[in-house]
XYZ file of N, CA and C in Angstrom:
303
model
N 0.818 -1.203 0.000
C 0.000 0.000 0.000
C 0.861 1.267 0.000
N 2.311 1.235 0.573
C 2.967 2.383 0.790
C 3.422 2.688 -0.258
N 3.777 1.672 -1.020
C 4.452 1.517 -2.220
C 3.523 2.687 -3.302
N 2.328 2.125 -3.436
C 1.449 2.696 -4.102
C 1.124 4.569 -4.137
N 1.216 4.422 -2.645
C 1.505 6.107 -2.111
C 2.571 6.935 -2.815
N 3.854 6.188 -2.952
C 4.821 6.722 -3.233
C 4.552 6.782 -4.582
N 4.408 5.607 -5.164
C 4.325 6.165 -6.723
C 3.116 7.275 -7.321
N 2.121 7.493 -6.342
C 0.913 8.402 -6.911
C 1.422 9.555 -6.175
N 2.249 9.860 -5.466
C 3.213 11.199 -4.765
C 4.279 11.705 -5.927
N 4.846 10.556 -6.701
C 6.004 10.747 -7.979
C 5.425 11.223 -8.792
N 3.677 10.187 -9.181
C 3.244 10.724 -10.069
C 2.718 12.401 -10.543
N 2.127 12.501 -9.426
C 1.923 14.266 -8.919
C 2.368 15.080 -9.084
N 4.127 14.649 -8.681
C 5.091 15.755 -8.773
C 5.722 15.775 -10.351
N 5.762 14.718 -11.222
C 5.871 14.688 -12.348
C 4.826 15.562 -13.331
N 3.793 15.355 -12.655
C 2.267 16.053 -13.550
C 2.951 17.765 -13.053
N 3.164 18.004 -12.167
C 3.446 19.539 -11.981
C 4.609 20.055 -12.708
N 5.529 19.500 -12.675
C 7.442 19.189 -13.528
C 6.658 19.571 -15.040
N 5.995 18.878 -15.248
C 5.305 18.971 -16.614
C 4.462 20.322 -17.418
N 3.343 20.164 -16.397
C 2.391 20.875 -16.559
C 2.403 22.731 -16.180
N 2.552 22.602 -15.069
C 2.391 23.625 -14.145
C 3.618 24.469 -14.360
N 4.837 23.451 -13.785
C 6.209 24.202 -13.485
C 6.555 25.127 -14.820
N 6.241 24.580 -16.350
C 6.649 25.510 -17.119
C 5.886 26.745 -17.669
N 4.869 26.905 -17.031
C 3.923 28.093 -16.865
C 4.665 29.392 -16.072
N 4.887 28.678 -14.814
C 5.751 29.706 -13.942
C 7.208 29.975 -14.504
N 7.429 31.408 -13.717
C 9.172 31.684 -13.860
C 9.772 30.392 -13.138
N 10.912 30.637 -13.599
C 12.504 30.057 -12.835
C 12.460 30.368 -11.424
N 12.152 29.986 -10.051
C 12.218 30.537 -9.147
C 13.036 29.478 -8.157
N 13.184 28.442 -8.220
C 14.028 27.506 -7.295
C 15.495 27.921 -7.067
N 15.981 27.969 -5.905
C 17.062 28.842 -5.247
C 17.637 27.492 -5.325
N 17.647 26.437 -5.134
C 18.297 25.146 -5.201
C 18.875 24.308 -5.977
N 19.999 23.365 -6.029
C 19.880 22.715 -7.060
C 20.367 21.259 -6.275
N 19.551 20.213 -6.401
C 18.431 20.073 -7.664
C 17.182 21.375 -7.302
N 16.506 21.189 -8.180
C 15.095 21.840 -7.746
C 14.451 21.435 -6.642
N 12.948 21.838 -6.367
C 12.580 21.188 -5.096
C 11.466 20.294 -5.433
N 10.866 20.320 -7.347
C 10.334 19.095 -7.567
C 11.584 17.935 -7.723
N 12.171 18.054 -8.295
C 13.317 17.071 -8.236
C 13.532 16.234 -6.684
N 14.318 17.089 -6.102
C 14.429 17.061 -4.644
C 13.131 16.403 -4.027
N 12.043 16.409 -4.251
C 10.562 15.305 -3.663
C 10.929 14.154 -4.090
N 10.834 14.264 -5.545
C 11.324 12.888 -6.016
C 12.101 11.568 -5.353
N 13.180 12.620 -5.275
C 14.352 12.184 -4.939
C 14.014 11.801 -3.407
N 13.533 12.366 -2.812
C 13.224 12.398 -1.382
C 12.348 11.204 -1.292
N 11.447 11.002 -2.295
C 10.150 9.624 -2.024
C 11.084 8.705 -2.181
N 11.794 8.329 -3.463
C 12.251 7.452 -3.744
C 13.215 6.553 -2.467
N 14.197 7.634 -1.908
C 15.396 7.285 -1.269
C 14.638 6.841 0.432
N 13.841 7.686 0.563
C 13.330 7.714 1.911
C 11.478 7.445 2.369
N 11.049 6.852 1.123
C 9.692 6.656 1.449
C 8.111 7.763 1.359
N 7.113 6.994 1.562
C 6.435 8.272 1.187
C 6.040 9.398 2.260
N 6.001 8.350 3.317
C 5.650 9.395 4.744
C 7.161 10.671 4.810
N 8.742 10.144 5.082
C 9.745 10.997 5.352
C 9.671 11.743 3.971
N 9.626 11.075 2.904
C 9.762 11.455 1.256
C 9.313 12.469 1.511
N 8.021 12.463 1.704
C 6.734 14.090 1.798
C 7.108 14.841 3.047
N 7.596 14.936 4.343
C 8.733 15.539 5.330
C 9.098 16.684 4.881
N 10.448 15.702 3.981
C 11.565 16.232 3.527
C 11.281 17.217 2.954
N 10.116 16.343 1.341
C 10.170 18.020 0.292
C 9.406 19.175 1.114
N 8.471 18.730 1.741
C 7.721 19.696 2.103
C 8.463 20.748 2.713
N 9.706 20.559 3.730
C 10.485 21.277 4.444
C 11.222 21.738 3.429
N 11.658 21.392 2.432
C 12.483 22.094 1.122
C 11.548 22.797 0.686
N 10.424 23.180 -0.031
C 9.776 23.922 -0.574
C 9.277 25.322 0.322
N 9.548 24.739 2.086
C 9.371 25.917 2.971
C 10.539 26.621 2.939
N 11.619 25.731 2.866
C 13.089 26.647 2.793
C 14.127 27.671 1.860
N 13.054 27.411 0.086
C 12.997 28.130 -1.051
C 12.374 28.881 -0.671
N 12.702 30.052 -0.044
C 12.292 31.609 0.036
C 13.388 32.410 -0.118
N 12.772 33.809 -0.482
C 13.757 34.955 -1.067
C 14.595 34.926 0.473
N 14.549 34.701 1.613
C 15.506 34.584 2.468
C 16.304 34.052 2.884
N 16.745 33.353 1.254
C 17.795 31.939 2.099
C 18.383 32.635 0.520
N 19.505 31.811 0.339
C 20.627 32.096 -0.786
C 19.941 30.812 -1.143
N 20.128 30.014 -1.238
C 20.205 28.861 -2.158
C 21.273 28.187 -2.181
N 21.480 27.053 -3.394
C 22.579 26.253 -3.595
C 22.637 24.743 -3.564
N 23.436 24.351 -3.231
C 23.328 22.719 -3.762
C 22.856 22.019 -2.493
N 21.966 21.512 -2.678
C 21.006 20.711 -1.761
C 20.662 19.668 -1.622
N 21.604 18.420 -1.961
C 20.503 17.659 -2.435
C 20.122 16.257 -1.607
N 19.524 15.324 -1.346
C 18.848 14.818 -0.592
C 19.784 14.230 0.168
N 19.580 14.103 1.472
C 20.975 13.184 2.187
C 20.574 11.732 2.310
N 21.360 11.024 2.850
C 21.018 9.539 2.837
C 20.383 9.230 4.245
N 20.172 10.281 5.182
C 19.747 10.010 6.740
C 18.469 10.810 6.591
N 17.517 11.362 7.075
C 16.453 11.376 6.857
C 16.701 12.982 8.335
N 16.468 13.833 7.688
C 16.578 15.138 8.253
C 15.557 16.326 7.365
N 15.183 17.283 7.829
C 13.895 18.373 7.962
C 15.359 19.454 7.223
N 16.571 19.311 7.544
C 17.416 20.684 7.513
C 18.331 20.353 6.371
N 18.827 21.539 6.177
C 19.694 21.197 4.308
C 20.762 20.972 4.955
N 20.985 20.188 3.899
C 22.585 18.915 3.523
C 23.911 19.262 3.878
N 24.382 19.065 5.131
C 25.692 19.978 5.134
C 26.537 19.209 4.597
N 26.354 17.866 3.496
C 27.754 17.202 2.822
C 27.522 17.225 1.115
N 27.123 18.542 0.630
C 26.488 18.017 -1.049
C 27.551 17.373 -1.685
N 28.868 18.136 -1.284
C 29.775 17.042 -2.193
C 29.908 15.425 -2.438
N 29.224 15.268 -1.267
C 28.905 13.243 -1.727
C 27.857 13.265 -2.309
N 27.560 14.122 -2.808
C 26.330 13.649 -3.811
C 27.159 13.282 -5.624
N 26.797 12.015 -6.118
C 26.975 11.577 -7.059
C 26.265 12.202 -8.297
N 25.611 13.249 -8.565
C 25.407 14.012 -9.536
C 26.776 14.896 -10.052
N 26.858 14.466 -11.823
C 27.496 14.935 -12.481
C 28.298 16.449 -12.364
N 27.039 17.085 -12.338
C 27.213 18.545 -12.195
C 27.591 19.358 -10.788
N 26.930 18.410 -9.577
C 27.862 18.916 -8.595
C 29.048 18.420 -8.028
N 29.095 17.506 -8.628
C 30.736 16.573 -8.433
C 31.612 17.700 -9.424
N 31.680 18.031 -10.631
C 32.495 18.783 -11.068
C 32.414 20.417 -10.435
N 31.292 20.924 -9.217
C 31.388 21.769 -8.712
C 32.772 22.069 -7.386
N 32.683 20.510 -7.020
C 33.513 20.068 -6.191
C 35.151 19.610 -6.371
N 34.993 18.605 -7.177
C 36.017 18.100 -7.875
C 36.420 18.392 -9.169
N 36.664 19.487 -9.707
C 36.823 20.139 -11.177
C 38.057 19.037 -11.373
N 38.047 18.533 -12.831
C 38.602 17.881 -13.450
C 39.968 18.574 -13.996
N 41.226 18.075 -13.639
C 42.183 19.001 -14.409
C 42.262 18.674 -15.674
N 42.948 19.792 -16.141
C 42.912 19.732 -17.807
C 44.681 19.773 -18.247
C-alpha cells in the first residue's frame, strides 16, 4: 500500500514538472530543484519521510535563504545537507572536484 503512495506522490510531482512548473518563472534557489528534490526524497526515503523532507524544502525556497546545492541526504533530516559534495550528480561533483585539464 505504501508503495502505491509513493508512486501516486512521484506521479503528482511529475504532472506539476510537466504541466504547471513551465507556466511559472525560474524561481528555485536550489539545485536540484525542489520538484526534483521530492522525487528524490520519495524514492530514497519513502512516502511518509519522502513528503517531510520536500515539504520542508519547498518551505526553505524563500527569497531569504541564498540557495545552492542541496541535495537529498542519505539520513532522513527536515534541515539542508551539510555534505552536497557526496552527492553523485554529475554537475555537482564537477562543482567540487573540477577535473584538471
Amino acid at each position: 500500500m505504501v508503495k502505491y503512495v509513493r508512486k501516486v506522490l512521484i506521479f503528482l510531482v511529475e504532472i506539476y514538472k510537466k504541466v504547471i512548473s513551465p507556466i511559472l518563472p525560474d524561481s528555485c534557489r536550489y539545485y536540484p530543484t525542489c520538484s526534483t528534490y521530492m522525487i528524490d526524497a520519495l524514492k530514497k526515503h519513502g512516502a511518509v519521510l519522502g513528503l517531510i523532507m520536500g515539504i520542508f524544502r519547498i518551505l526553505r525556497c524563500n527569497p531569504f535563504v541564498r540557495g545552492g546545492v542541496d541535495p537529498v541526504p542519505d539520513n532522513f533530516t527536515i534541515f539542508r545537507n551539510p555534505h552536497p559534495e557526496r552527492y553523485e550528480d554529475p554537475i555537482i561533483a564537477r562543482k567540487f572536484h573540477p577535473q584538471d585539464k
